[in-house]
Coordinates of C-alpha atoms in Angstrom, one line a residue:
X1 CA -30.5 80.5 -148.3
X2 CA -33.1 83.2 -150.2
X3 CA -35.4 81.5 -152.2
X4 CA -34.1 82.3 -155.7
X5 CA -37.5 81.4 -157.7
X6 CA -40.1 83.5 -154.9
X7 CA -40.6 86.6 -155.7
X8 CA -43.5 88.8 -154.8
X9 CA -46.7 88.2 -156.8
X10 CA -50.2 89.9 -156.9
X11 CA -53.6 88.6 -157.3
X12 CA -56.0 90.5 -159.3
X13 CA -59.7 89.9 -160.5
X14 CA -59.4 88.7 -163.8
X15 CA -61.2 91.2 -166.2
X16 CA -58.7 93.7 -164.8
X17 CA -56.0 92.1 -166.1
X18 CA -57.0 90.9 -169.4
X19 CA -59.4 93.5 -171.2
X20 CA -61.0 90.4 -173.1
X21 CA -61.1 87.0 -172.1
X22 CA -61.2 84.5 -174.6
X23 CA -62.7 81.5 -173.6
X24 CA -61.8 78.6 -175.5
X25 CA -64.2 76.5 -176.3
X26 CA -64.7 73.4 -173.7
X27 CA -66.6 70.5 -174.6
X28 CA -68.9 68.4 -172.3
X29 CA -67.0 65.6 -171.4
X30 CA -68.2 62.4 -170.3
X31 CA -67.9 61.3 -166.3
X32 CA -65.0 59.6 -165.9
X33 CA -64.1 57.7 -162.6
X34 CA -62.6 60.5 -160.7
X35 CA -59.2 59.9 -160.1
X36 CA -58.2 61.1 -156.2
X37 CA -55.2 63.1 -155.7
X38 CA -56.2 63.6 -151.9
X39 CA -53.5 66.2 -150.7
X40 CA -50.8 65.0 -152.4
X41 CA -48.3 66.9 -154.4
X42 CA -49.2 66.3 -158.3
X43 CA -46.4 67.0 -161.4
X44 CA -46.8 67.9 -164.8
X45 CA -44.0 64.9 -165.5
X46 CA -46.9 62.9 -167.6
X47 CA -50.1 62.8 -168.8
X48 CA -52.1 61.0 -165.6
X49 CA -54.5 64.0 -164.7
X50 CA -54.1 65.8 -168.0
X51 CA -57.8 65.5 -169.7
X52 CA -57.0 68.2 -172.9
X53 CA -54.2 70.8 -173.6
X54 CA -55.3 73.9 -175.9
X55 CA -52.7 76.1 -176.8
X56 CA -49.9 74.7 -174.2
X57 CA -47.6 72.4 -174.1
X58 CA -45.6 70.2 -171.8
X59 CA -42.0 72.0 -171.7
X60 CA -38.5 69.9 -170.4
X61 CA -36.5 72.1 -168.1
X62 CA -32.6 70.6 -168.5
X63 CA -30.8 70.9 -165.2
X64 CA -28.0 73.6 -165.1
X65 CA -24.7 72.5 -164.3
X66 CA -22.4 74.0 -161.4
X67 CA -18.8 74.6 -162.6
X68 CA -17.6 74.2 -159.0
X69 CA -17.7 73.2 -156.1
X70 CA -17.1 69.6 -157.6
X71 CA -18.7 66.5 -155.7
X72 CA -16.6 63.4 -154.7
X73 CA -18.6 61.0 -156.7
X74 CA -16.6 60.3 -159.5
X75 CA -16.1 57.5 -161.2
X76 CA -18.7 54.6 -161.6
X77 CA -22.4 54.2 -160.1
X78 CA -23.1 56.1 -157.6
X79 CA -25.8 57.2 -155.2
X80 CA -26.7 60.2 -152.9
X81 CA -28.8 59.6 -149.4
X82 CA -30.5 62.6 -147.8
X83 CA -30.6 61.4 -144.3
X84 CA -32.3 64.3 -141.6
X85 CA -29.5 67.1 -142.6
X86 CA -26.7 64.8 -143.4
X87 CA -26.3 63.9 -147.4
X88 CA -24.7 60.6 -147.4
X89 CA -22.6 60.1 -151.0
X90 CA -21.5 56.3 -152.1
X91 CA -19.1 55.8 -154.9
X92 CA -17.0 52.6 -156.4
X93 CA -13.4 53.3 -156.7
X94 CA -10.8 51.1 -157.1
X95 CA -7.9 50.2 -154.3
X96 CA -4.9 51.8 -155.4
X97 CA -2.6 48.5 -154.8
X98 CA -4.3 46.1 -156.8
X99 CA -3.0 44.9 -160.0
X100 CA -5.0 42.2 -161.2
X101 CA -7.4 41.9 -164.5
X102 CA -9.6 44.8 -164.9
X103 CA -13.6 43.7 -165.5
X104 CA -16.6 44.9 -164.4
X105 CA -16.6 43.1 -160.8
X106 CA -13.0 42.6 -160.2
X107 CA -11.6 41.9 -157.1
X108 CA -10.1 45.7 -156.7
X109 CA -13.5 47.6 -156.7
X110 CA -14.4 49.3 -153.4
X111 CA -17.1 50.6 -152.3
X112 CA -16.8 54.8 -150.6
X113 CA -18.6 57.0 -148.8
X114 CA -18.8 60.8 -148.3
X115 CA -21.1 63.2 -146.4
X116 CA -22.4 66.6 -146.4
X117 CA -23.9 68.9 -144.4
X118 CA -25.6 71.2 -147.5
X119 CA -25.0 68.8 -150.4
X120 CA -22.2 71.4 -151.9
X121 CA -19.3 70.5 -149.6
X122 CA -18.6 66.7 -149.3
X123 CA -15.8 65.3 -146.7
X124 CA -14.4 62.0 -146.5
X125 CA -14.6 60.6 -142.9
X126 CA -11.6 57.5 -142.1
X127 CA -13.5 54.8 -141.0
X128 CA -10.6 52.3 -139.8
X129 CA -12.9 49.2 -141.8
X130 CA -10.9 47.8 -144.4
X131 CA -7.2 47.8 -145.4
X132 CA -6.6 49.5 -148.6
X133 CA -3.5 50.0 -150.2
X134 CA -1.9 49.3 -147.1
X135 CA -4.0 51.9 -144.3
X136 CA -7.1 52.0 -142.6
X137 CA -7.2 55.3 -142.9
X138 CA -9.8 55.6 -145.5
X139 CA -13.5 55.7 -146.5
X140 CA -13.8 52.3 -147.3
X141 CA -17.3 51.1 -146.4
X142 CA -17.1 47.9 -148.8
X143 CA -13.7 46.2 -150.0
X144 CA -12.5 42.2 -151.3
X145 CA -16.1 41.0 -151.5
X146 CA -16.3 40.8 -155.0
X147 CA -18.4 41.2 -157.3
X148 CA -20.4 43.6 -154.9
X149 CA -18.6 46.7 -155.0
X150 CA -19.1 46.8 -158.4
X151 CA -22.6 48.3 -158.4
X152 CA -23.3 48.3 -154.7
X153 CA -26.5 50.1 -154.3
X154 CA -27.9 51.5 -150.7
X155 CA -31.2 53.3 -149.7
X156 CA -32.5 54.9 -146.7
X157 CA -35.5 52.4 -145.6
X158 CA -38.2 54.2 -144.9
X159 CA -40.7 51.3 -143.9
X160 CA -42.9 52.2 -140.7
X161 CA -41.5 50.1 -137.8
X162 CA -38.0 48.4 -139.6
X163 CA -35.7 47.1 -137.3
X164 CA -32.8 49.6 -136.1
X165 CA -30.0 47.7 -137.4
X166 CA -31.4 47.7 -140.7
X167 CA -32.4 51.1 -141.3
X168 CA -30.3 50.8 -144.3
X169 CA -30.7 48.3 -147.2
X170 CA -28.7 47.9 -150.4
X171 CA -28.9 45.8 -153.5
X172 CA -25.6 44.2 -155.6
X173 CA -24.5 41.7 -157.6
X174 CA -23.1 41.5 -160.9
X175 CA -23.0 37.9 -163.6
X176 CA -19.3 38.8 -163.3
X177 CA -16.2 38.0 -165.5
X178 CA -17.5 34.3 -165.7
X179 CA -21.3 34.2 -165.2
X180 CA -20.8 30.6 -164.2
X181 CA -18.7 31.1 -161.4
X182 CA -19.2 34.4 -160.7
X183 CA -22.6 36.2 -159.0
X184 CA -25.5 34.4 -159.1
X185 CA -28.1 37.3 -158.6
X186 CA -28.7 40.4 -156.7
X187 CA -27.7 40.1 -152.8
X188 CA -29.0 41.8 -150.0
X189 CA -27.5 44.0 -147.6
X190 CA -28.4 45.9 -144.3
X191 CA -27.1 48.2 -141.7
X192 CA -27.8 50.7 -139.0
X193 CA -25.7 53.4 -140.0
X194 CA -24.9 53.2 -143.4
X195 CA -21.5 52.8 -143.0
X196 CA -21.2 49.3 -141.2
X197 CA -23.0 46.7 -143.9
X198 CA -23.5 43.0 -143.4
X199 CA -25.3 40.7 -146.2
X200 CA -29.1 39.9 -145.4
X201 CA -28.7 35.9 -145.9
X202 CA -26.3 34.0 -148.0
X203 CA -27.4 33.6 -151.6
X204 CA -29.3 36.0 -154.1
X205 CA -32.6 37.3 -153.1
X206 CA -33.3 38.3 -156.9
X207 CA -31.5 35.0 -158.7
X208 CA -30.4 34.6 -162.1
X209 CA -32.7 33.6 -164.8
X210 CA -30.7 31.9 -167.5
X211 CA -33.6 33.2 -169.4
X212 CA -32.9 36.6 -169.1
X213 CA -29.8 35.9 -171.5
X214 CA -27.9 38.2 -169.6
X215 CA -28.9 40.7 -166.6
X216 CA -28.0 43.2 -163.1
X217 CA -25.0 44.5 -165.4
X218 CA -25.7 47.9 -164.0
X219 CA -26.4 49.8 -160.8
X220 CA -30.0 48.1 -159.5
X221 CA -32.0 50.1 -157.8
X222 CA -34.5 49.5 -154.8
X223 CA -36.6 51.3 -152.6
X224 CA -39.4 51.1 -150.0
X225 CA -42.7 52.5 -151.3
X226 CA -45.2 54.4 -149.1
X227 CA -47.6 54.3 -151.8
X228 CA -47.5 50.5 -152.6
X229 CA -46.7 49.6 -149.6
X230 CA -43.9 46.9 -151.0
X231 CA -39.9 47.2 -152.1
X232 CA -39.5 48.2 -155.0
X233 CA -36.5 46.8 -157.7
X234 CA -35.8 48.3 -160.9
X235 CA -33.2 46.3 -162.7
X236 CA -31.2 45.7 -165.5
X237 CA -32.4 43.2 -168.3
X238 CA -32.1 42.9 -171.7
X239 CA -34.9 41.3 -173.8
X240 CA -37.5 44.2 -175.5
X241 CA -39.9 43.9 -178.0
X242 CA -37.4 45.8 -180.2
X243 CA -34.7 42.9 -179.9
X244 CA -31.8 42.5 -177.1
X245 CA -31.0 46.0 -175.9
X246 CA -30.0 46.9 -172.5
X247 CA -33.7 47.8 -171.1
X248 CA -35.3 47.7 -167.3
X249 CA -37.5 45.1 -165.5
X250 CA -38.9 45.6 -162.5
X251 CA -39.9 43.3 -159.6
X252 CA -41.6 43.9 -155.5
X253 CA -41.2 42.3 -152.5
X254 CA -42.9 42.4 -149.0
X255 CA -39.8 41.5 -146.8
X256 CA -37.0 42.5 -149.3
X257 CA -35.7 38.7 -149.1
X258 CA -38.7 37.2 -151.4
X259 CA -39.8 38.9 -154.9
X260 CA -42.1 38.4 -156.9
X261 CA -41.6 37.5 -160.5
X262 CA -40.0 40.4 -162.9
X263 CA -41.8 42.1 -164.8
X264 CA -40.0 44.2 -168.1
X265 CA -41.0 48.0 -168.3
X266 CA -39.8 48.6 -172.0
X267 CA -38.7 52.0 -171.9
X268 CA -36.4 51.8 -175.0
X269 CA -37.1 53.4 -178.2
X270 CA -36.1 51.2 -181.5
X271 CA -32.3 50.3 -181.2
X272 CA -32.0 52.7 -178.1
X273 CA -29.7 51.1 -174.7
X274 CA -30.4 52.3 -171.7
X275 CA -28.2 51.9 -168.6
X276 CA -28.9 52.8 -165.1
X277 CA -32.7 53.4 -165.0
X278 CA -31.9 55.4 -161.4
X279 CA -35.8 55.1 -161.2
X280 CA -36.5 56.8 -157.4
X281 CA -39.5 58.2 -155.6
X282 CA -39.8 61.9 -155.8
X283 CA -39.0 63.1 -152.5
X284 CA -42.1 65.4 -152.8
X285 CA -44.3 63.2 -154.1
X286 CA -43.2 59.5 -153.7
X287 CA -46.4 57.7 -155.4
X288 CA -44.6 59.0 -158.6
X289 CA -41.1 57.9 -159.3
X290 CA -38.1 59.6 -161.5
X291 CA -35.8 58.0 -163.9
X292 CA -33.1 59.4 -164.9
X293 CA -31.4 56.6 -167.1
X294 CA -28.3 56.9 -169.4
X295 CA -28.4 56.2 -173.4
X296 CA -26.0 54.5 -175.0
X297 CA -25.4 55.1 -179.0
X298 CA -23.4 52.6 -179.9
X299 CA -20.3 53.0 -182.4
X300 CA -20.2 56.9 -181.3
X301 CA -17.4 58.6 -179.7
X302 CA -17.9 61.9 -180.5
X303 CA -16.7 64.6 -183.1
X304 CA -16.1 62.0 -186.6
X305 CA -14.8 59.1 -184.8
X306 CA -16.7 55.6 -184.9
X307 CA -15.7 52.4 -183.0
X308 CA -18.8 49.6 -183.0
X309 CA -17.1 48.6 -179.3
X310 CA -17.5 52.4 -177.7
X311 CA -20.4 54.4 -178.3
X312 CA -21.7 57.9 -176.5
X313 CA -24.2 58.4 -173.7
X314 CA -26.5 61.2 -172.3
X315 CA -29.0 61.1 -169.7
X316 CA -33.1 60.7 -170.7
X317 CA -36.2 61.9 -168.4
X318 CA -38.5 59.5 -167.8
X319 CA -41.7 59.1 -165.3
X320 CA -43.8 56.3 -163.7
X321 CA -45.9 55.7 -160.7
X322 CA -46.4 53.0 -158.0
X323 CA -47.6 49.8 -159.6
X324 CA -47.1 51.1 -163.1
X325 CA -45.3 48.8 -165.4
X326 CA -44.6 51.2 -168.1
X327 CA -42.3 54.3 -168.3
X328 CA -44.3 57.4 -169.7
X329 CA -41.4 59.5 -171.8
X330 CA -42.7 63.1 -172.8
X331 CA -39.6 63.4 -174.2
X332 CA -37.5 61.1 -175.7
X333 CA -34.5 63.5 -176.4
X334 CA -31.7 63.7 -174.3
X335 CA -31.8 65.6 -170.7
X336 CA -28.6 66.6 -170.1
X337 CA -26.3 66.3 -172.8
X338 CA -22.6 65.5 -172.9
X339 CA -21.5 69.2 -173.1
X340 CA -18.1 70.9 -174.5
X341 CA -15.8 68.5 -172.0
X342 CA -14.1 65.9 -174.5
X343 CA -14.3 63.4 -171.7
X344 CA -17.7 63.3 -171.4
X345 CA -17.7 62.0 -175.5
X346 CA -15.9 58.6 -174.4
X347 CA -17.5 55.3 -173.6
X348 CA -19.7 55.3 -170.6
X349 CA -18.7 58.8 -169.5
X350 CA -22.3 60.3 -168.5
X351 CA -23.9 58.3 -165.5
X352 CA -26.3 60.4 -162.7
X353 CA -26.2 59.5 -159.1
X354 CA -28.8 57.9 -157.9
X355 CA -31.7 60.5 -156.4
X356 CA -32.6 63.7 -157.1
X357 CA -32.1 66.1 -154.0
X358 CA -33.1 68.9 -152.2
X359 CA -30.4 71.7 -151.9
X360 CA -32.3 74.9 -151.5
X361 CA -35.3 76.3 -150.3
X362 CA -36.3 76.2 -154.1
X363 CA -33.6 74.2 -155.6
X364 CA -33.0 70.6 -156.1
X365 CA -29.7 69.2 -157.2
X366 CA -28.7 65.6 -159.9
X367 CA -25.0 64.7 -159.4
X368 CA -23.0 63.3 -162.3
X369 CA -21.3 60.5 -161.6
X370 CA -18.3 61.0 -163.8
X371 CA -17.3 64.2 -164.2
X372 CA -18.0 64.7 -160.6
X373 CA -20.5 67.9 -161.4
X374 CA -23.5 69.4 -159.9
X375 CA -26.5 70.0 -161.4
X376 CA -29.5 72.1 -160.2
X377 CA -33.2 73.1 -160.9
X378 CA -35.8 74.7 -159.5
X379 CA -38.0 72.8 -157.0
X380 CA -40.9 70.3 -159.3
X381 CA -39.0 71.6 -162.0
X382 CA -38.5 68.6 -164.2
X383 CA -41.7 69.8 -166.8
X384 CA -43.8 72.4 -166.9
X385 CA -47.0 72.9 -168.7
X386 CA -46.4 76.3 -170.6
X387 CA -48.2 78.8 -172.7
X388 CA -46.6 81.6 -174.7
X389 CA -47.5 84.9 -175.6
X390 CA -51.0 83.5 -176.5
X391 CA -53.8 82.4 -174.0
X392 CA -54.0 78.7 -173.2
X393 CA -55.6 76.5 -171.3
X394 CA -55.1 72.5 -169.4
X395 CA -58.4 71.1 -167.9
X396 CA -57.5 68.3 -165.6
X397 CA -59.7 65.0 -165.5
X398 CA -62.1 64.6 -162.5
X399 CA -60.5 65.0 -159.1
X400 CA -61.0 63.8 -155.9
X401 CA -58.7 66.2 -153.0
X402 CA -58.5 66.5 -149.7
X403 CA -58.0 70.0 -148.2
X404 CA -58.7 73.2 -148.9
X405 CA -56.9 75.5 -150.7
X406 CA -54.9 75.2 -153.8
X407 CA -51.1 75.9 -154.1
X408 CA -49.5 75.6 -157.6
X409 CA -46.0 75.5 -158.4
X410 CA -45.8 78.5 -161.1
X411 CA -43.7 81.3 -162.9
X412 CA -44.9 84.0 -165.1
X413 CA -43.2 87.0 -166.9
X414 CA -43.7 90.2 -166.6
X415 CA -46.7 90.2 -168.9
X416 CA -47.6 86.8 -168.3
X417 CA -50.6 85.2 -165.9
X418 CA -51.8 82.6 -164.6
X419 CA -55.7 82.1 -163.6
X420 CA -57.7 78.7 -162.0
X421 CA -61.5 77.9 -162.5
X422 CA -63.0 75.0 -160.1
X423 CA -65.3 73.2 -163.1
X424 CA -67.6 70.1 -162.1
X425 CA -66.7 66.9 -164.0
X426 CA -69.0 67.7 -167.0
X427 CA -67.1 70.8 -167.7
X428 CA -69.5 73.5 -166.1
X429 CA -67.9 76.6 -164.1
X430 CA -69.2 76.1 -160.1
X431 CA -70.4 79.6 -159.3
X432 CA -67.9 81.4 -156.9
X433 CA -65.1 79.7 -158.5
X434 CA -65.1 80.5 -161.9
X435 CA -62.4 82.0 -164.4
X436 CA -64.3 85.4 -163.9
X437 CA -64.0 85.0 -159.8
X438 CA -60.2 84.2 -159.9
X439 CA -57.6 86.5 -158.8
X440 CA -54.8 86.6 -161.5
X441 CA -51.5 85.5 -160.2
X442 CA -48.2 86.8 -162.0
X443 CA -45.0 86.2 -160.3
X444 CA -42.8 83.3 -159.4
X445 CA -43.3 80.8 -156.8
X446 CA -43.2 77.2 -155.8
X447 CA -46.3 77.0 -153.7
X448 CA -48.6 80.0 -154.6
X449 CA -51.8 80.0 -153.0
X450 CA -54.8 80.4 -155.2
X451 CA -58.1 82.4 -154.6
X452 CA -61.2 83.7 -156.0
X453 CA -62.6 87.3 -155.1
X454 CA -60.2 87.3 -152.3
X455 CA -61.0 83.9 -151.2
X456 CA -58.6 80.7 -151.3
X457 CA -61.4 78.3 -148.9
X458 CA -62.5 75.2 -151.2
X459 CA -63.7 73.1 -148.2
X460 CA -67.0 73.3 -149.3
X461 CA -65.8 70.6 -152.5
X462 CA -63.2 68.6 -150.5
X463 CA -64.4 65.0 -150.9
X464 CA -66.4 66.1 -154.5
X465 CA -65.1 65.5 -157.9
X466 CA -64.0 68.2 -159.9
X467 CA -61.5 69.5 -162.5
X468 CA -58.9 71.7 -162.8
X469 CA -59.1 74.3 -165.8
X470 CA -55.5 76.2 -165.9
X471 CA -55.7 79.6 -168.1
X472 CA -52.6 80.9 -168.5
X473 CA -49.8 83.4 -170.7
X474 CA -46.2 83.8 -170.7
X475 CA -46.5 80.6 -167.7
X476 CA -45.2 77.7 -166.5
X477 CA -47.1 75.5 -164.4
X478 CA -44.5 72.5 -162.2
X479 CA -47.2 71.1 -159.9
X480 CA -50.1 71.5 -157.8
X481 CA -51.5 70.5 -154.7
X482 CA -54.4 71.1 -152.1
X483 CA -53.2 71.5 -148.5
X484 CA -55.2 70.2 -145.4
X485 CA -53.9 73.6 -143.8
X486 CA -56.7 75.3 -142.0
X487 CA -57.2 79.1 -143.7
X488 CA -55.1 81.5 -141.4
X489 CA -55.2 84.4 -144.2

């Protein structure tokens, strides 16, 4: 597939470009701990590196939805796998012969799968595992075993050296119609090929807290993290410092069978539900983790209607990174909004799949849960930091990298630029590397290699803390990064 954001771009001493530079003032800023970034992919997605902003802003970039083709995960939670060059999908349906009461957790749920080969085009694959509606030929991976199917769960393990035969995990469980009888916490699941599951053990390995009032009433989410070196669980709770709102707790564990004690994130704004939290690690950069979770307004259903027992729901952006017990929201509006389909208005109609994947060479792709569409944005391209028709300028806080050569994730217009000083932590130019040395870029790229005078080589101040100054017009600025590539230019 052509790279639809790369396009060809120039680099150009800077007074050529611009007849006068106008250097905004920079202040001398006090030493601070230098944070280290090593070479590691960095996003614009919250304020970590950010030391000040003059004349930019942090921009949200909606997804665009795909009309067609659709995607089979439709329905309730769901969650998408990118596994080598297979996309594995997972999806609760509900077996067509069964004509019991309908609750969250009934007896009828089943658990699907799907696969694809680009993450467009999904097929069903019979599995011969469980009888539904009187065949085997299906895609049943998870059936009768109430209330798991419900919001069944699954993740690719990544650990270094995890047993074969469970190179898949999963998390599910659900208080149930009666939370007496019914599931007593989240249980653990495992198997080798995502499609064969077996529980890990026989009770909860996250158990109810009475506590908690009520709790896991919505797809929980778990991971293994690289960067803290633990499991990760983000679950559903519903105590905040705002009063008893749906809301997210997270907890960690070493083994995935013992975890620690929960700890609340309170991501919700005043009055504001939030649902699935679908809190993942960016597969770029998985010390920081996405959310996409889904708001619920109750007593809206769209156009005049009210009814206090519905309400309406959109998706929200929101950002954190290993061992961070806070959510940091630059925005707190919606990210993808209902839309013009009237079915997206009703109660609980606007859920995401869990994890945001590649799909491109420059594209990445959210699934909607309900409505079954597909929606797509550029690679790193959840924020930007952006200027306008006037100059302006990010300096980062004192970095530590690793590397050496910077690539930024950028796009300009046609009269727009983009130029990078090297400053030491007290705010002073290093000579060589200045605004004045660097060759303007202008173009469109997601990993644009920077340079000064013709030269991109900043070995000499790998291992040496220093800051970031971003000049920029008409530009948006996704990420950056300094590669450990040797120079080959």
């Amino acid at each position: 597939m052509a790279n639809p954001f790369k396009n060809p771009h120039r680099g150009l001493l800077l007074e050529s470009v611009l007849l006068v530079v106008t250097f905004l003032p920079v202040q001398i800023l006090a030493a601070d701990s230098p944070i280290p970034v090593g070479s590691r992919l960095e996003l614009f997605v919250d304020r970590h590196l950010v030391d000040r902003m003059e004349g930019v802003e942090f921009r949200t970039h909606p997804p665009q939805m795909l009309p067609l083709p659709k995607s089979p995960l439709i329905g309730g939670y769901a969650t998408v796998i990118k596994d080598g060059d297979l996309y594995r999908g997972y999806y609760r349906d509900t077996d067509p012969s069964y004509t019991g009461p309908q609750y969250s957790g009934h007896p009828g749920e089943i658990t699907c799968y799907a696969e694809s080969r680009d993450g467009h085009e999904w097929t069903f694959p019979s599995l011969g595992l469980f009888d539904v509606n009187g065949s085997r030929e299906n895609n049943v991976v998870l059936a009768r075993q109430p209330p798991f199917s419900h919001n069944f769960s699954p993740f690719l393990d990544t650990r270094p050296g995890v047993v074969p035969d469970e190179r898949f995990k999963a998390l599910a469980g659900h208080p149930g119609k009666d939370r007496k009888a019914g599931a007593d916490g989240l249980h653990a699941f495992a198997s080798a090929d995502g499609v064969v599951w077996r529980p890990l053990g026989q009770g909860p390995v996250i158990p109810y807290d009475k506590a908690w009032s009520h709790a896991f009433d919505s797809q929980n989410v778990a991971f293994w993290s690289a960067a803290e070196q633990r499991y990760v669980c983000y679950f559903r709770t519903w105590e905040t410092p705002h009063g008893r709102l749906r809301t997210v707790s997270r907890s960690t564990s070493a083994d995935f069978l013992t975890w620690d004690k929960p700890v609340p994130m309170h991501p919700n704004l005043p009055g504001e539900h939030l649902y699935t939290s679908q809190t993942h690690p960016y597969f770029r950069a998985p010390h920081i983790y996405i959310a996409l979770p889904t708001r619920y307004v109750a007593g809206r259903v769209g156009g005049e209607k009210t009814d206090p027992m519905l309400g309406s729901t959109d998706i929200v952006f929101m950002a954190t990174r290993a061992g961070a017990t806070s959510y940091e929201r630059l925005f707190p509006e919606a990210y993808i909004r209902p839309g013009l389909d009237p079915d997206r208005w009703g109660s609980r109609s606007n859920y995401v799949a869990l994890n945001v994947v590649p799909t491109g060479d420059a594209e990445m792709s959210i699934y909607h849960a309900k409505s079954g569409h597909r929606y797509v944005l550029r690679t790193d391209g959840f924020v930007s930091v952006a200027a306008g028709i006037k100059q302006g300028e990010l300096v980062t806080k004192p970095l530590v990298f690793e590397g050496n050569r910077l690539v930024v994730n950028y796009s300009t217009s046609a009269a727009g630029s983009l130029a990078v000083e090297i400053q030491t932590p007290d705010g002073t130019s290093i000579p060589g590397f200045s605004l004045a040395d660097c060759n303007v870029v202008v173009g469109d790229t997601v990993a644009g290699c920077i340079s000064w005078r013709g030269n991109p080589d900043l070995e000499a101040w790998a291992g040496k803390p220093v800051r970031l100054r971003l000049v920029m017009t008409e530009c948006d600025v996704y990420s950056f990064k300094f590669e450990p590539k040797p120079i080959t230019e």
